[in-house]
Amino acid sequence: MQDSDTLKKPIIPSKLITEKFTIELGAQEPWPNDVKLYQPYEVEQILLPDNANCLAVQAFLRMCQLHYDVEPRANAEDMSPTGKVPFIKCGAFVVSELEGIVQFVNNRGITLTDKLDNEAKSDMRAYMCLVHNVLEKAELYICWMDKETYNDVTSIRHGSVYPWPLNHIQNWSKRRSVMKNLKVWNWYDKTLEEVFQEVENACQALSDRLDDKEYFFGSHPTELDALVFGHLFTILTTPLPNNSFANIARKYPLLINLIQKIEKKYFKKETKHEYQ
């Protein structure tokens, strides 16, 4: 018979122990020179939402002055531990999506938010949720629900890396999955006009928060700046049959200035895109 002390001991799942050990072990190692960032092929395959998220992670790593090399893969989504792109391979560790990569980098003692107090960090997370919950969902909607965009852009690009008839099967499977998620998020029954209004409201909120500051939280960028850059830059520079998405973003000069500033400073490019 077990004693009472034994019965009262909490059982810690082995998965949590493994994850904690992995994070701590990763934090002890220097940033390698051979870090790979995996994403779909940029020219012929990647779609608006994935491109935005991949660019956001690239911007974050550049802001942290961490080296990486982009490694395009046709099946990058299937290779990812969460089924989403991008993901990085850093030594023995594979970490996906912006928030996971930010946490992984933070655990190595590298952070963009060390000067923020708890209230500011909470605000930052709230605005990041806004980007994910509105801009990213709107990008998925326009790519997979708008018939003209789906027929002229999405189906061609998403299916480009697969032979016939697998390309049609993959497109059908992915579209069904996205539609299922849009139903869960209560976005499936929205009209295109309602989606664009959601985007307008989100851009207004972001512009109000940015105000006249250099970045969202002062003179130094955070992961929020990287995330907003990834999504708005991609929205502004991706040709779509319906350009209402980009036209909405162009109404907010403060956000446009932020995008131009980040592109020039962290991607070492003089802006040549038609933002205005």
Coordinates of C-alpha atoms in Angstrom, one line a residue:
M1 CA 0.0 0.0 0.0
Q2 CA 1.3 3.5 -0.9
D3 CA 1.8 6.1 1.8
S4 CA -0.1 9.4 1.7
D5 CA 2.9 11.4 0.6
T6 CA 3.4 9.3 -2.5
L7 CA -0.3 9.7 -3.4
K8 CA -0.1 13.5 -3.1
K9 CA 2.9 13.9 -5.4
P10 CA 1.9 15.6 -8.7
I11 CA 2.6 13.7 -11.9
I12 CA 4.5 15.9 -14.4
P13 CA 4.0 14.8 -18.0
S14 CA 7.2 13.6 -19.6
K15 CA 6.4 15.8 -22.6
L16 CA 6.7 18.9 -20.4
I17 CA 10.0 17.7 -18.9
T18 CA 11.4 17.1 -22.4
E19 CA 10.3 20.5 -23.7
K20 CA 11.7 22.3 -20.6
F21 CA 15.0 20.4 -21.0
T22 CA 15.1 21.2 -24.7
I23 CA 14.6 24.9 -24.1
E24 CA 17.2 25.1 -21.4
L25 CA 19.7 23.1 -23.4
G26 CA 19.2 25.3 -26.4
A27 CA 19.7 28.4 -24.2
Q28 CA 23.1 27.2 -23.3
E29 CA 24.5 27.2 -26.8
P30 CA 25.7 30.1 -28.9
W31 CA 23.7 31.0 -32.1
P32 CA 25.1 28.8 -34.9
N33 CA 26.3 30.1 -38.3
D34 CA 24.3 27.5 -40.2
V35 CA 20.7 28.3 -39.0
K36 CA 18.2 27.5 -41.8
L37 CA 14.8 29.1 -42.2
Y38 CA 12.5 26.8 -44.1
Q39 CA 9.6 28.2 -46.2
P40 CA 7.8 27.5 -49.5
Y41 CA 9.3 28.6 -52.8
E42 CA 9.0 32.4 -52.9
V43 CA 8.7 33.0 -56.7
E44 CA 6.3 30.3 -57.8
Q45 CA 4.6 28.8 -54.7
I46 CA 4.2 30.8 -51.5
L47 CA 0.9 32.4 -50.8
L48 CA 0.1 35.8 -49.2
P49 CA -0.5 34.5 -45.5
D50 CA 2.6 32.3 -45.5
N51 CA 4.8 34.9 -47.2
A52 CA 3.7 37.4 -44.5
N53 CA 4.6 35.1 -41.7
C54 CA 7.9 34.1 -43.2
L55 CA 8.9 37.7 -43.8
A56 CA 7.9 38.6 -40.2
V57 CA 10.3 35.9 -38.8
Q58 CA 13.0 37.1 -41.1
A59 CA 12.5 40.7 -39.9
F60 CA 12.6 39.6 -36.3
L61 CA 15.9 37.6 -36.7
R62 CA 17.4 40.6 -38.5
M63 CA 16.4 42.9 -35.7
C64 CA 18.1 40.6 -33.3
Q65 CA 21.2 40.5 -35.6
L66 CA 21.0 36.7 -35.9
H67 CA 22.2 35.0 -39.0
Y68 CA 20.1 32.6 -41.0
D69 CA 19.8 31.2 -44.6
V70 CA 16.5 30.8 -46.3
E71 CA 16.0 27.2 -47.4
P72 CA 13.0 26.8 -49.7
R73 CA 11.1 23.5 -49.8
A74 CA 8.0 22.5 -51.7
N75 CA 6.8 20.6 -48.7
A76 CA 7.9 23.1 -46.0
E77 CA 4.5 23.1 -44.4
D78 CA 4.5 19.3 -44.0
M79 CA 8.0 19.4 -42.6
S80 CA 7.1 22.0 -39.9
P81 CA 6.4 20.6 -36.4
T82 CA 3.2 22.6 -36.2
G83 CA 2.2 22.3 -39.8
K84 CA 2.8 26.1 -40.4
V85 CA 5.6 28.0 -41.9
P86 CA 8.2 29.2 -41.4
F87 CA 10.3 27.1 -39.2
I88 CA 14.0 27.3 -38.3
K89 CA 16.5 24.5 -37.7
C90 CA 19.0 25.8 -35.1
G91 CA 21.5 23.1 -34.3
A92 CA 19.5 20.1 -33.0
F93 CA 16.4 22.2 -32.5
V94 CA 13.5 22.8 -34.9
V95 CA 11.1 25.7 -34.0
S96 CA 8.2 27.0 -36.0
E97 CA 6.2 30.2 -36.2
L98 CA 7.0 33.7 -34.9
E99 CA 5.9 33.3 -31.3
G100 CA 7.8 30.0 -30.9
I101 CA 10.9 31.4 -32.5
V102 CA 10.8 34.6 -30.4
Q103 CA 10.5 32.4 -27.2
F104 CA 13.4 30.2 -28.4
V105 CA 15.6 33.3 -29.1
N106 CA 14.6 34.9 -25.8
N107 CA 15.7 31.8 -23.9
R108 CA 19.1 32.4 -25.3
G109 CA 19.2 35.8 -23.6
I110 CA 18.4 37.7 -26.8
T111 CA 15.3 39.9 -26.6
L112 CA 13.9 43.0 -28.2
T113 CA 11.6 43.8 -25.3
D114 CA 14.1 44.2 -22.4
K115 CA 13.2 47.8 -22.0
L116 CA 9.4 47.2 -21.8
D117 CA 7.5 46.9 -18.5
N118 CA 4.9 44.2 -18.0
E119 CA 2.0 46.5 -19.1
A120 CA 3.8 47.4 -22.4
K121 CA 4.5 43.7 -23.0
S122 CA 0.9 42.9 -22.5
D123 CA -0.1 45.6 -24.9
M124 CA 2.4 44.3 -27.5
R125 CA 0.9 40.8 -27.2
A126 CA -2.6 42.2 -27.6
Y127 CA -1.7 44.0 -30.9
M128 CA 0.1 40.9 -32.1
C129 CA -3.2 39.0 -31.5
L130 CA -5.0 41.7 -33.5
V131 CA -2.7 41.1 -36.5
H132 CA -3.1 37.3 -36.3
N133 CA -6.9 37.5 -35.7
V134 CA -7.7 40.0 -38.4
L135 CA -5.0 40.5 -41.0
E136 CA -3.9 36.8 -41.2
K137 CA -7.5 35.6 -41.3
A138 CA -8.4 38.2 -44.0
E139 CA -5.4 37.0 -46.0
L140 CA -6.6 33.4 -45.8
Y141 CA -10.1 34.5 -46.7
I142 CA -9.1 36.4 -49.8
C143 CA -6.8 33.6 -51.0
W144 CA -9.1 30.7 -50.5
M145 CA -12.7 32.1 -50.4
D146 CA -12.6 34.8 -53.1
K147 CA -13.3 32.9 -56.3
E148 CA -11.3 35.2 -58.6
T149 CA -8.3 35.2 -56.4
Y150 CA -8.5 31.4 -55.9
N151 CA -8.8 30.7 -59.6
D152 CA -6.2 33.2 -60.8
V153 CA -3.6 33.0 -58.1
T154 CA -4.1 30.6 -55.2
S155 CA -4.8 27.3 -57.1
I156 CA -2.0 28.0 -59.6
R157 CA 0.7 28.8 -57.0
H158 CA -0.3 26.3 -54.4
G159 CA -0.5 23.5 -56.9
S160 CA 2.6 24.5 -58.9
V161 CA 5.0 22.1 -57.1
Y162 CA 2.8 19.0 -57.6
P163 CA 2.3 16.9 -60.7
W164 CA -1.2 16.4 -62.2
P165 CA -3.6 15.3 -60.8
L166 CA -1.9 15.6 -57.3
N167 CA -2.0 19.4 -57.7
H168 CA -5.8 19.4 -57.8
I169 CA -6.0 17.0 -54.8
Q170 CA -3.7 19.1 -52.8
N171 CA -5.6 22.3 -53.6
W172 CA -8.9 20.7 -52.7
S173 CA -7.5 19.4 -49.4
K174 CA -5.9 22.7 -48.4
R175 CA -9.0 24.7 -49.3
R176 CA -11.3 22.4 -47.3
S177 CA -9.0 22.7 -44.3
V178 CA -8.9 26.6 -44.5
M179 CA -12.7 26.8 -44.9
K180 CA -13.1 24.6 -41.9
N181 CA -10.9 26.9 -39.8
L182 CA -12.7 30.0 -41.2
K183 CA -16.0 28.5 -40.0
V184 CA -14.6 27.9 -36.5
W185 CA -13.4 31.5 -36.4
N186 CA -16.8 32.8 -37.7
W187 CA -15.2 34.2 -40.8
Y188 CA -16.6 31.8 -43.4
D189 CA -20.0 33.7 -43.7
K190 CA -18.4 37.1 -43.9
T191 CA -18.8 39.1 -47.2
L192 CA -15.8 40.5 -48.9
E193 CA -16.9 43.9 -47.8
E194 CA -17.1 42.8 -44.2
V195 CA -13.6 41.4 -44.4
F196 CA -12.2 44.6 -45.8
Q197 CA -13.9 46.6 -43.0
E198 CA -12.2 44.3 -40.5
V199 CA -8.8 45.1 -42.2
E200 CA -9.6 48.8 -42.1
N201 CA -10.4 48.7 -38.4
A202 CA -7.2 46.8 -37.6
C203 CA -5.1 49.2 -39.7
Q204 CA -6.7 52.2 -37.9
A205 CA -6.0 50.6 -34.5
L206 CA -2.3 49.9 -35.4
S207 CA -1.9 53.4 -36.8
D208 CA -3.3 54.9 -33.6
R209 CA -1.0 52.9 -31.5
L210 CA 2.1 53.8 -33.6
D211 CA 1.1 57.5 -33.6
D212 CA 4.3 59.6 -34.1
K213 CA 6.7 57.1 -32.6
E214 CA 9.6 55.6 -34.6
Y215 CA 8.4 52.1 -33.7
F216 CA 5.3 50.8 -31.8
F217 CA 7.0 51.0 -28.4
G218 CA 9.5 53.9 -28.9
S219 CA 12.9 54.1 -30.6
H220 CA 13.6 50.4 -30.8
P221 CA 11.6 47.7 -32.7
T222 CA 9.9 44.7 -31.1
E223 CA 8.5 41.5 -32.5
L224 CA 5.2 43.5 -33.1
D225 CA 7.0 45.7 -35.6
A226 CA 8.4 42.6 -37.3
L227 CA 4.9 41.1 -37.5
V228 CA 3.2 44.2 -38.8
F229 CA 6.0 44.6 -41.4
G230 CA 5.7 41.1 -42.6
H231 CA 1.9 41.4 -43.2
L232 CA 1.6 44.9 -44.5
F233 CA 4.7 44.7 -46.8
T234 CA 3.3 41.5 -48.3
I235 CA -0.2 43.0 -48.6
L236 CA 1.2 46.1 -50.3
T237 CA 3.5 44.2 -52.7
T238 CA 1.5 41.1 -53.7
P239 CA -0.4 41.4 -57.0
L240 CA -4.0 40.2 -56.6
P241 CA -7.0 40.5 -58.9
N242 CA -8.7 42.6 -56.2
N243 CA -6.4 45.2 -54.9
S244 CA -8.7 46.6 -52.2
F245 CA -6.4 45.0 -49.5
A246 CA -3.5 47.1 -50.5
N247 CA -5.6 50.2 -51.1
I248 CA -6.8 50.1 -47.5
A249 CA -3.2 49.9 -46.2
R250 CA -2.2 52.8 -48.3
K251 CA -4.6 55.0 -46.4
Y252 CA -2.3 54.9 -43.3
P253 CA 0.9 56.9 -44.0
L254 CA 2.3 56.2 -40.5
L255 CA 2.2 52.4 -41.2
I256 CA 3.6 53.0 -44.7
N257 CA 6.5 54.9 -43.2
L258 CA 7.2 52.1 -40.7
I259 CA 7.3 49.5 -43.5
Q260 CA 9.7 51.6 -45.6
K261 CA 11.9 52.2 -42.6
I262 CA 12.2 48.5 -41.6
E263 CA 12.8 47.4 -45.2
K264 CA 15.6 50.0 -45.6
K265 CA 17.2 49.4 -42.3
Y266 CA 17.0 45.7 -41.8
F267 CA 16.8 44.4 -45.4
K268 CA 19.3 47.0 -46.7
K269 CA 17.1 48.0 -49.6
E270 CA 16.1 51.4 -50.9
T271 CA 12.3 51.2 -51.2
K272 CA 11.3 50.9 -54.8
H273 CA 7.8 49.5 -54.3
E274 CA 4.7 51.5 -55.2
Y275 CA 3.4 51.9 -51.6
Q276 CA 1.5 55.2 -52.1

